[in-house]
Coordinates of N, CA and C in Angstrom, one line a residue:
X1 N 21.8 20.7 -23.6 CA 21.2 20.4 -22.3 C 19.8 19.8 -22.4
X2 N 18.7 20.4 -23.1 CA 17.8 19.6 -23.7 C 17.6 18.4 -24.3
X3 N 18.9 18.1 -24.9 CA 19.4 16.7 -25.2 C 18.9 15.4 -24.2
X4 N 20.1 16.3 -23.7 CA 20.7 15.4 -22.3 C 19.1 15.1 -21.5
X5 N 18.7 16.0 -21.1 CA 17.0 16.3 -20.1 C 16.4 15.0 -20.9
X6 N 16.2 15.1 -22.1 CA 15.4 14.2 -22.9 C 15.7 12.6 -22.5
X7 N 17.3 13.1 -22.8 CA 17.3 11.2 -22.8 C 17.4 10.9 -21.6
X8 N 17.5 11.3 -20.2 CA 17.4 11.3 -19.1 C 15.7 10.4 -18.6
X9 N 15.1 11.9 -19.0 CA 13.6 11.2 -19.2 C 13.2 10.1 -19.5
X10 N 13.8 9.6 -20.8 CA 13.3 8.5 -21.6 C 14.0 7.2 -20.9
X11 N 14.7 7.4 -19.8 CA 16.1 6.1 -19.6 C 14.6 6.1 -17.7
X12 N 14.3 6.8 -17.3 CA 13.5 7.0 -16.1 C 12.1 6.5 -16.6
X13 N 11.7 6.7 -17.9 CA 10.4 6.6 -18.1 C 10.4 5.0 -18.2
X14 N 11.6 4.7 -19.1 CA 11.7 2.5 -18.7 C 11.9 2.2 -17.7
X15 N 12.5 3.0 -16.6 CA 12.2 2.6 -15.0 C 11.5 2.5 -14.3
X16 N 10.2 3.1 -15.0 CA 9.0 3.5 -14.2 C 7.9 2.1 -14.3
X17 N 8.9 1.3 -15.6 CA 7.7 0.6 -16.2 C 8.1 -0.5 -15.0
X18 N 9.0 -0.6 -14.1 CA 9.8 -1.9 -13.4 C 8.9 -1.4 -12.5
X19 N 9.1 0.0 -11.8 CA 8.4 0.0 -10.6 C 6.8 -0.2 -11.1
X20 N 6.0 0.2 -11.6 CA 4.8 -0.1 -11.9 C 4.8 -1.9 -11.9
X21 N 5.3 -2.5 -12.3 CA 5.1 -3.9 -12.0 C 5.3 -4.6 -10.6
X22 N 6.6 -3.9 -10.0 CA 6.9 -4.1 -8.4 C 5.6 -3.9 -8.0
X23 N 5.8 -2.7 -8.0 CA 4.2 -1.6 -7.3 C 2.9 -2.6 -7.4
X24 N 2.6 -2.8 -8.2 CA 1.0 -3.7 -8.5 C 1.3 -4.8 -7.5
X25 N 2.3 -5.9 -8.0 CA 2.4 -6.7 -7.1 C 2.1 -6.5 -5.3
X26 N 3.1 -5.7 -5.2 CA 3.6 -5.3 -3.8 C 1.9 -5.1 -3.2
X27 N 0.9 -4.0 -3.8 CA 0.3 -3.6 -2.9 C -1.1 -4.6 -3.1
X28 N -1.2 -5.4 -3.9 CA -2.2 -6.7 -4.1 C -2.2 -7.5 -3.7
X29 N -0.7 -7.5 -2.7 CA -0.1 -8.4 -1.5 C -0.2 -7.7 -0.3
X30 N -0.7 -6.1 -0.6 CA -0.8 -5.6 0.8 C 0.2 -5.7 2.0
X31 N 1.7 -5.3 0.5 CA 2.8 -4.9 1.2 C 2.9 -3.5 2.1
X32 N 2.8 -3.0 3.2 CA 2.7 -2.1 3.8 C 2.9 -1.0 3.7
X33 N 4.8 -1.0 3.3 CA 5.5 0.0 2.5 C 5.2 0.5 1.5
X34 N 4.5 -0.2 0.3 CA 3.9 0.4 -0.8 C 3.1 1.7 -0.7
X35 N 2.3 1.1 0.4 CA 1.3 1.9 0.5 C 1.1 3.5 1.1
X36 N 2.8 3.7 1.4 CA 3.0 5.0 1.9 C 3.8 5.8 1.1
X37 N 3.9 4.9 -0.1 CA 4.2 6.2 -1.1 C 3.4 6.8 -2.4
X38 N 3.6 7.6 -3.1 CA 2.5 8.6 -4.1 C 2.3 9.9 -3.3
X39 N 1.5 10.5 -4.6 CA 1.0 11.9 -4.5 C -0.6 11.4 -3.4
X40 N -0.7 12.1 -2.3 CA -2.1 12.0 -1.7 C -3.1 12.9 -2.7
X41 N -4.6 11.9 -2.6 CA -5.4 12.7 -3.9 C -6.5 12.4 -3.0
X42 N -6.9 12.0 -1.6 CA -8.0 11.6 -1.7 C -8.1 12.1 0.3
X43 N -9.1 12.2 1.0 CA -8.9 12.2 2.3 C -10.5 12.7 3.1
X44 N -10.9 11.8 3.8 CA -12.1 11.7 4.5 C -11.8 10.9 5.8
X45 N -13.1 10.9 6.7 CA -13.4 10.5 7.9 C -14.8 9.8 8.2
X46 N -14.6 8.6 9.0 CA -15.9 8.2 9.0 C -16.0 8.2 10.3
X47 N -16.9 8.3 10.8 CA -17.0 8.0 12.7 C -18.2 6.6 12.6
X48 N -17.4 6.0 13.4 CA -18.3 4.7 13.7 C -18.7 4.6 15.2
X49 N -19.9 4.6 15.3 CA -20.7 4.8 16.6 C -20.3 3.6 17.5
X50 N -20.4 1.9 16.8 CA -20.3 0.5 17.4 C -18.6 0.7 17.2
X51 N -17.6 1.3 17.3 CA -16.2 0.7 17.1 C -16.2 -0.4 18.5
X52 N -16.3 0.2 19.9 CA -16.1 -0.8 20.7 C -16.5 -2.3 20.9
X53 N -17.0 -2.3 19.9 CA -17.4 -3.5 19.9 C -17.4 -4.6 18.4
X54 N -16.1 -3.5 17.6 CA -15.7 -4.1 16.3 C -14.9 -5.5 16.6
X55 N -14.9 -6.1 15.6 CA -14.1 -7.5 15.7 C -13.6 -7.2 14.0
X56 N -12.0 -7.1 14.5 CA -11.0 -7.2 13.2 C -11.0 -8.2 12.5
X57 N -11.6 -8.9 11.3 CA -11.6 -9.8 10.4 C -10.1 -9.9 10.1
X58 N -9.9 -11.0 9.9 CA -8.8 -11.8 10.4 C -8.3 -12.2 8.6
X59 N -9.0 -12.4 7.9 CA -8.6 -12.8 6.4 C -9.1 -11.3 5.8
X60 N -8.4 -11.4 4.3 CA -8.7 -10.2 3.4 C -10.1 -10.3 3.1
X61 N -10.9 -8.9 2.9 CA -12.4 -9.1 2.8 C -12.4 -7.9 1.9
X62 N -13.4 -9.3 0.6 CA -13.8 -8.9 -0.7 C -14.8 -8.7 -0.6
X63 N -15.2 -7.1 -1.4 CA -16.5 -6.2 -1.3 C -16.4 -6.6 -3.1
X64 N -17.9 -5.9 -3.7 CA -18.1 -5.7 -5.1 C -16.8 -4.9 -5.7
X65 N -16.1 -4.0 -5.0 CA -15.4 -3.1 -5.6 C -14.2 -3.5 -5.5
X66 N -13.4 -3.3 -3.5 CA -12.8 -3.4 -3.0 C -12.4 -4.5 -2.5
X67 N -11.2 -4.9 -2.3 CA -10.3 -5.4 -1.4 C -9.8 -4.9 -0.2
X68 N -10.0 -5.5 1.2 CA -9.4 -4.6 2.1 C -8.9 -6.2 3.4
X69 N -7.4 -5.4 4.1 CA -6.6 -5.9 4.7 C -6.4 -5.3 6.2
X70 N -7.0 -6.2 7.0 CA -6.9 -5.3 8.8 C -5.8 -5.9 9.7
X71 N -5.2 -5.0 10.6 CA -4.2 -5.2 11.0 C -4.7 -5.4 12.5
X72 N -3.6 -5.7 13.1 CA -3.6 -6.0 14.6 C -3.0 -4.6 15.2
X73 N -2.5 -3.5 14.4 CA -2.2 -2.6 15.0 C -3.5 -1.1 14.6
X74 N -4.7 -1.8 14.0 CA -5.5 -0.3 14.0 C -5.4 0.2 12.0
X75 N -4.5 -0.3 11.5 CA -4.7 0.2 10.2 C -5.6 -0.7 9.3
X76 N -6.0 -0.3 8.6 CA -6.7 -0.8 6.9 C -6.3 -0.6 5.4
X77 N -5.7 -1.4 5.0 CA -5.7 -0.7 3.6 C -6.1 -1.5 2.4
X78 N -6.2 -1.0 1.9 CA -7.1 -1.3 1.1 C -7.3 -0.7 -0.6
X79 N -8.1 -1.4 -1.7 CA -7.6 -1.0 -3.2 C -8.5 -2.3 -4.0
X80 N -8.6 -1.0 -5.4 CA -9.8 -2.0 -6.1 C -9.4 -3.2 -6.4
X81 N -10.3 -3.8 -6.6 CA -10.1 -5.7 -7.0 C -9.4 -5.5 -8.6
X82 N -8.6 -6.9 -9.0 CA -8.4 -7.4 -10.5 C -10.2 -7.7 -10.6
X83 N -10.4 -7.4 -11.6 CA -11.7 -8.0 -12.5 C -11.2 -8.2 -14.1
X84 N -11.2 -9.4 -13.9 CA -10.8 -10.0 -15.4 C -12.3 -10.8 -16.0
X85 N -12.1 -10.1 -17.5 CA -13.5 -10.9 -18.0 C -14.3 -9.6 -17.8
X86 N -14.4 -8.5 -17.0 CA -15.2 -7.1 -17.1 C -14.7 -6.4 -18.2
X87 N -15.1 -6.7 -19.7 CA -14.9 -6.1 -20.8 C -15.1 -4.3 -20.8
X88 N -16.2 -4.3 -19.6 CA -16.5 -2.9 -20.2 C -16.2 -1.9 -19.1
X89 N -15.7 -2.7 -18.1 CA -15.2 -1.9 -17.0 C -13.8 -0.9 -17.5
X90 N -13.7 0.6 -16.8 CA -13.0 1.8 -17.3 C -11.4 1.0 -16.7
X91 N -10.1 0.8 -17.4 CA -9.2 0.8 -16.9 C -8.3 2.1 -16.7
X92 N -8.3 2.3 -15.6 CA -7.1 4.1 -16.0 C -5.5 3.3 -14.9
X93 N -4.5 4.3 -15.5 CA -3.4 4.2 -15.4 C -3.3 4.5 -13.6
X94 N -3.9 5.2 -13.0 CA -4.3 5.6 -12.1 C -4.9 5.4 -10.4
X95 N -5.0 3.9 -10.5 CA -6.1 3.2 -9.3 C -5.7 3.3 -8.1
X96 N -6.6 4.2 -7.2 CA -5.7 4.7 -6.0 C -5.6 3.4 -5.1
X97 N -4.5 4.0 -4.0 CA -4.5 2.9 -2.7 C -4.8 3.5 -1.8
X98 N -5.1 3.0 -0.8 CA -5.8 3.9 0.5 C -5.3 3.3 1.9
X99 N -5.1 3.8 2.5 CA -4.8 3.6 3.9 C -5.5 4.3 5.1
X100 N -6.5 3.4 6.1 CA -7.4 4.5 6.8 C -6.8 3.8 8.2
X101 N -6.6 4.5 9.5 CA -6.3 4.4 10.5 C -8.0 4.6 11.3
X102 N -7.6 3.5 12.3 CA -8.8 3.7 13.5 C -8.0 4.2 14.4
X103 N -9.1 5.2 15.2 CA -8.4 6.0 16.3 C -9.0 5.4 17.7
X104 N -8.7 6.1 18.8 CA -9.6 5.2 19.9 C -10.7 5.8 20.5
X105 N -11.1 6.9 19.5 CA -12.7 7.2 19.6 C -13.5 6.8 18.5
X106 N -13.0 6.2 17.6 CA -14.1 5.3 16.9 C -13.9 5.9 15.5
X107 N -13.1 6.6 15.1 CA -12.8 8.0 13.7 C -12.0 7.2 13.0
X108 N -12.2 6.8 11.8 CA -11.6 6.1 10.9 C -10.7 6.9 9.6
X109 N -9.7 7.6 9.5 CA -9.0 8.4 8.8 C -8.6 7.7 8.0
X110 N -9.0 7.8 6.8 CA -9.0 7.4 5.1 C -7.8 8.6 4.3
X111 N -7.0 8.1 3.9 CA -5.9 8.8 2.9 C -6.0 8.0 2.2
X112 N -6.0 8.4 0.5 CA -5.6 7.7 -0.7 C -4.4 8.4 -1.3
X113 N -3.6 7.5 -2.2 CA -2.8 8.0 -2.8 C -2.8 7.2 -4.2
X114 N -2.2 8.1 -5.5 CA -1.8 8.1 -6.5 C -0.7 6.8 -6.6
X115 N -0.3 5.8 -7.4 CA 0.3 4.9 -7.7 C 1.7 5.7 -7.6
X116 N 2.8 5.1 -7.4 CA 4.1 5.7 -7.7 C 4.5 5.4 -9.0
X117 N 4.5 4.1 -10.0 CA 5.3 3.9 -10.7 C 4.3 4.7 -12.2
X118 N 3.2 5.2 -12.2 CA 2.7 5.7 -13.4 C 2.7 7.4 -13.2
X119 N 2.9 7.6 -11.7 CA 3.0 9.1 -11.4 C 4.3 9.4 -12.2
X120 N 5.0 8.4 -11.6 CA 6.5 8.9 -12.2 C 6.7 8.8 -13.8
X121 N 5.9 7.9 -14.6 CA 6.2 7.7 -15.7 C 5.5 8.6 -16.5
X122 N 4.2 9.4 -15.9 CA 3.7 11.1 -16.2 C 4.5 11.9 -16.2
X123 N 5.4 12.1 -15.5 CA 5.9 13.0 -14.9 C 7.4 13.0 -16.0
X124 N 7.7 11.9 -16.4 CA 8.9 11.8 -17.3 C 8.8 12.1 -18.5
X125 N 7.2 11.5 -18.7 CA 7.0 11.8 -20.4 C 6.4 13.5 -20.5
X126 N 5.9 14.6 -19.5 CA 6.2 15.7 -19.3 C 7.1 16.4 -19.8
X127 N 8.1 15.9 -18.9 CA 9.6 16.7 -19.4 C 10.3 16.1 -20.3
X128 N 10.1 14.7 -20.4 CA 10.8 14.1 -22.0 C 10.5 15.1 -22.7
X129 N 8.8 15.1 -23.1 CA 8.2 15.8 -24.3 C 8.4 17.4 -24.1
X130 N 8.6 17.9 -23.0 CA 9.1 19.5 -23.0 C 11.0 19.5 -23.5
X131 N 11.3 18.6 -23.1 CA 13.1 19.0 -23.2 C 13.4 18.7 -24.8
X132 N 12.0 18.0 -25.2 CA 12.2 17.1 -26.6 C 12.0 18.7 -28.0
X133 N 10.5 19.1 -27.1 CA 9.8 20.2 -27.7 C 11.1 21.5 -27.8
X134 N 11.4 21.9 -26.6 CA 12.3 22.8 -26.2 C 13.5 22.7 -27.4
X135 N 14.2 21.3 -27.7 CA 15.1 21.0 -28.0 C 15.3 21.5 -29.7
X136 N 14.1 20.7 -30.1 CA 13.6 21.0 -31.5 C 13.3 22.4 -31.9
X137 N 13.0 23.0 -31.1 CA 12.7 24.5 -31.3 C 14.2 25.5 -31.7
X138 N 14.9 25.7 -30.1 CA 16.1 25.8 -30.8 C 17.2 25.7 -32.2
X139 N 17.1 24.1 -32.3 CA 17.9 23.9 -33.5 C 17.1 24.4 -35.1
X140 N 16.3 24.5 -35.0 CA 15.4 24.4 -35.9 C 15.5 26.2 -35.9
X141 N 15.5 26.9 -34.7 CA 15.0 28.3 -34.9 C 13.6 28.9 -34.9
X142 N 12.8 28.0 -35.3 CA 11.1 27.8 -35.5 C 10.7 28.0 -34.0
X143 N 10.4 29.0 -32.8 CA 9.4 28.6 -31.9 C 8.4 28.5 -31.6
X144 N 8.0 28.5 -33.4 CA 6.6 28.2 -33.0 C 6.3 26.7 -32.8
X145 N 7.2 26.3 -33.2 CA 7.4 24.5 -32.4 C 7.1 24.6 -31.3
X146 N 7.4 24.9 -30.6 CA 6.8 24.9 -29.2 C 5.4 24.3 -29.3
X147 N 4.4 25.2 -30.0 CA 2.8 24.8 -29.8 C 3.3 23.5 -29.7
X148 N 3.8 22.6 -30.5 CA 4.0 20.8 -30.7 C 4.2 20.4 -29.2
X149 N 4.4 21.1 -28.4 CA 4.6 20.8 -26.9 C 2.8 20.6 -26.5
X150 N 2.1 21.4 -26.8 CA 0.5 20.9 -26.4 C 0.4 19.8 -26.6
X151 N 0.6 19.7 -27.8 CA 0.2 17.7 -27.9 C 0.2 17.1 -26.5
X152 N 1.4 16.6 -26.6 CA 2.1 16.4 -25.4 C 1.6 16.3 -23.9
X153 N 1.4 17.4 -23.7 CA 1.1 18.3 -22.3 C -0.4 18.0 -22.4
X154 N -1.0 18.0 -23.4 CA -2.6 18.1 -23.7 C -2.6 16.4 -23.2
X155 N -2.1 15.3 -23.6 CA -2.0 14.3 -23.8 C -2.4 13.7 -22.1
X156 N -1.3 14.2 -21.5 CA -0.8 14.2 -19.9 C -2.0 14.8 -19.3
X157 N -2.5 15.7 -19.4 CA -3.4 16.4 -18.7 C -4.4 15.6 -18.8
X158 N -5.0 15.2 -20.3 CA -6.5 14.3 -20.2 C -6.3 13.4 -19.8
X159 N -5.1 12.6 -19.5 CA -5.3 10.9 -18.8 C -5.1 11.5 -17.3
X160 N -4.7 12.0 -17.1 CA -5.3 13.0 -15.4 C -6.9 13.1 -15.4
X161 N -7.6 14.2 -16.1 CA -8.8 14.4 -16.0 C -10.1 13.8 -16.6
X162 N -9.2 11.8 -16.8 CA -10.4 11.5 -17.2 C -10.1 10.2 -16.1
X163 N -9.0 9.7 -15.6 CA -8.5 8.8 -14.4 C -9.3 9.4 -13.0
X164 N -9.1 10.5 -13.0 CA -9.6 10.9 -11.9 C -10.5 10.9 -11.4
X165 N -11.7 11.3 -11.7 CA -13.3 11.2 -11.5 C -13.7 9.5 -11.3
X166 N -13.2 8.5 -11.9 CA -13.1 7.4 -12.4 C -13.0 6.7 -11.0
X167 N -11.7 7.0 -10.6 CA -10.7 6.3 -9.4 C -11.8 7.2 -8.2
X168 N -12.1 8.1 -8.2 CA -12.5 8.9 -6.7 C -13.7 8.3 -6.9
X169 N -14.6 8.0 -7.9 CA -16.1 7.2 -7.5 C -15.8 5.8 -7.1
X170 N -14.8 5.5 -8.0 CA -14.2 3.7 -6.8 C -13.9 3.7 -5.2
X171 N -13.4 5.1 -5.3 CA -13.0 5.5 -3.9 C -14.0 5.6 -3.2
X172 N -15.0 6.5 -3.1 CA -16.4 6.6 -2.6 C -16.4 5.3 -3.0
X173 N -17.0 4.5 -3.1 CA -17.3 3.1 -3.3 C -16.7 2.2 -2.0
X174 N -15.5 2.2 -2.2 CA -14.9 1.4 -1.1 C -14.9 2.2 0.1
X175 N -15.3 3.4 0.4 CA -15.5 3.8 1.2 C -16.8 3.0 1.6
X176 N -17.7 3.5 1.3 CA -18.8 3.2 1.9 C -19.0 1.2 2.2
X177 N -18.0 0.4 1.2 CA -17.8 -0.9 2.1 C -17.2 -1.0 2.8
X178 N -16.4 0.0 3.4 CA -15.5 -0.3 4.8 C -16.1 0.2 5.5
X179 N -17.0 1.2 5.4 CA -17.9 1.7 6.7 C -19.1 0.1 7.0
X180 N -19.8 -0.6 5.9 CA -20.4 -1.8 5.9 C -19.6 -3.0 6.4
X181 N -18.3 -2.9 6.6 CA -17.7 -4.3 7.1 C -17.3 -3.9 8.3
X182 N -16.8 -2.3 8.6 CA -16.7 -2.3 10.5 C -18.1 -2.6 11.0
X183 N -19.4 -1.9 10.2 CA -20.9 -1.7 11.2 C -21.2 -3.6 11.3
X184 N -20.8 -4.2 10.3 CA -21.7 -5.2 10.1 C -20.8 -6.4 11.3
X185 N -19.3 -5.9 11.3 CA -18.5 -7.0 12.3 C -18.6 -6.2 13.7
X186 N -19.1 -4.7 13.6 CA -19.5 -4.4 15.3 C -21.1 -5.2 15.7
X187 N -21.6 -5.1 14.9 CA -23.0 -5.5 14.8 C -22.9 -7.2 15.5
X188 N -22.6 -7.9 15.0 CA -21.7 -9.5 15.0 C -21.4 -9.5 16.1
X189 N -20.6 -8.8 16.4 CA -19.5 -8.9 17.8 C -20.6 -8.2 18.8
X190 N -21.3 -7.6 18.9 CA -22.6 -6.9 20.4 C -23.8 -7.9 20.2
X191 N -24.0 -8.8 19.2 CA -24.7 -9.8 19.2 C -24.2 -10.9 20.1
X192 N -22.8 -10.9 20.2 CA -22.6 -12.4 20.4 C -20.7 -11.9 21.4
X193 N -21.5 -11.3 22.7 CA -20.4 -10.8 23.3 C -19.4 -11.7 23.6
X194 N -19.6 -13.1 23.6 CA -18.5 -13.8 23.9 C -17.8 -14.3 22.9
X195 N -18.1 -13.7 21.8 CA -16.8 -13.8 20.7 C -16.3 -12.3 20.5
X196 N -16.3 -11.0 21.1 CA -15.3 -10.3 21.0 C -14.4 -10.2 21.1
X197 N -13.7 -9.8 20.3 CA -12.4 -9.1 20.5 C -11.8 -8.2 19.7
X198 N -12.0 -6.8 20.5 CA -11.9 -5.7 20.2 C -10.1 -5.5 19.4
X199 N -10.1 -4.5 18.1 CA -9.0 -4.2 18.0 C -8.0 -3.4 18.7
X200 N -6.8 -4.1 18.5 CA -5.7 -3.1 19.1 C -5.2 -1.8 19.0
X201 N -5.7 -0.5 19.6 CA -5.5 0.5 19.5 C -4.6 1.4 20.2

C-alpha cells in the first residue's frame, strides 16, 4: 500500500510541475480563474475615504513591487512583478496572488492566496516522502527508519517557514501601493471633475 501511496505521489508531483507552469502564465496574464484557487494565507481591509471619486485605471499599473489589474466590475488583482537581472532578490516557491474587492462604501477587501501548482507539489513530496519512509521501515523491520522521515518533513516545513515571512512583506508592500494608486487616481479624478468616472459597483 505504501508502495502504491509513493508512486502515486511521485506520478502527481510531475503534475504539479505542468500546473505550476499553466499557473504562472495564467495569473501574469491576470487570468481570473487562476486567481480563485490556493490555500488563503493572507487577509486585510483598507477603507478609502476619496473612493467616490476613484477613476479605475484602464491599463495594468506597475508599482516597485507589484503588478495590479482593475476591473469594470469592482475587483483587483494583483501579484509581484518578474524582476530579471535582481541577483539578490529572495526567490521562494511560494509568491502569493491576491484578489481585493471594492465595496460601495469605500472598503477594499484584500485576500491572498498560496500558488496551487507548488502547494500541491508540497503536499506530494509530504506523502511521497512519508509512504516512501513508512514503506522502508516495514520491509526492513528497522522503525527507527522512520526518524529518516524528518529529513523530509524537516525539508517541507523550512521552505514553508522561510517563503512565508518573505511573500507577506511583499504583500504588505503591494498593499500599501494599492492603497497609493486608488488615493492618487481619487485625488486626480476630484481635481479634475470632468474626467470622472467612477467605478462600477
Amino acid at each position: 500500500m505504501s508502495s502504491q501511496l509513493f508512486i502515486l505521489a511521485i506520478m502527481l508531483a510531475f503534475v504539479s510541475w505542468f500546473v505550476v507552469i499553466i499557473e504562472m502564465i495564467a495569473i501574469h496574464s491576470f487570468s481570473r480563474l487562476f486567481f480563485g484557487f490556493g490555500i488563503p494565507v493572507y487577509k486585510t481591509t483598507l477603507k478609502i475615504d476619496e473612493y467616490d471619486w476613484f477613476k479605475r485605471p484602464i491599463e495594468v499599473v506597475k508599482k516597485d513591487e507589484g503588478k495590479f489589474k482593475f476591473t469594470e466590475d469592482g475587483y483587483i488583482y494583483f501579484l509581484s512583478q518578474f524582476f530579471f537581472g535582481k541577483f539578490f532578490r529572495t526567490t521562494t516557491p511560494f509568491p502569493f496572488k491576491a484578489t481585493a474587492k471594492i465595496t460601495v462604501n469605500g472598503r477594499v477587501e484584500i485576500k491572498a492566496r498560496m500558488p496551487l501548482g507548488p502547494t500541491l507539489f508540497l503536499f506530494c513530496w509530504v506523502v511521497g516522502w512519508t509512504a516512501g519512509t513508512v514503506g522502508m521501515s516495514i520491509e526492513s523491520g528497522n522503525y527507527g527508519a522512520m526518524l529518516f522521515g524528518l529529513i523530509g518533513w524537516g525539508f517541507a516545513a523550512l521552505m514553508v517557514r522561510i517563503s512565508y515571512p518573505v511573500e507577506k512583506k511583499r504583500m504588505d508592500l503591494m498593499v500599501s501601493e494599492l492603497k497609493e494608486i486608488i488615493t492618487t487616481q481619487s485625488n486626480t479624478s476630484y481635481e479634475n471633475p470632468s474626467s470622472i468616472s467612477n467605478l462600477n459597483r
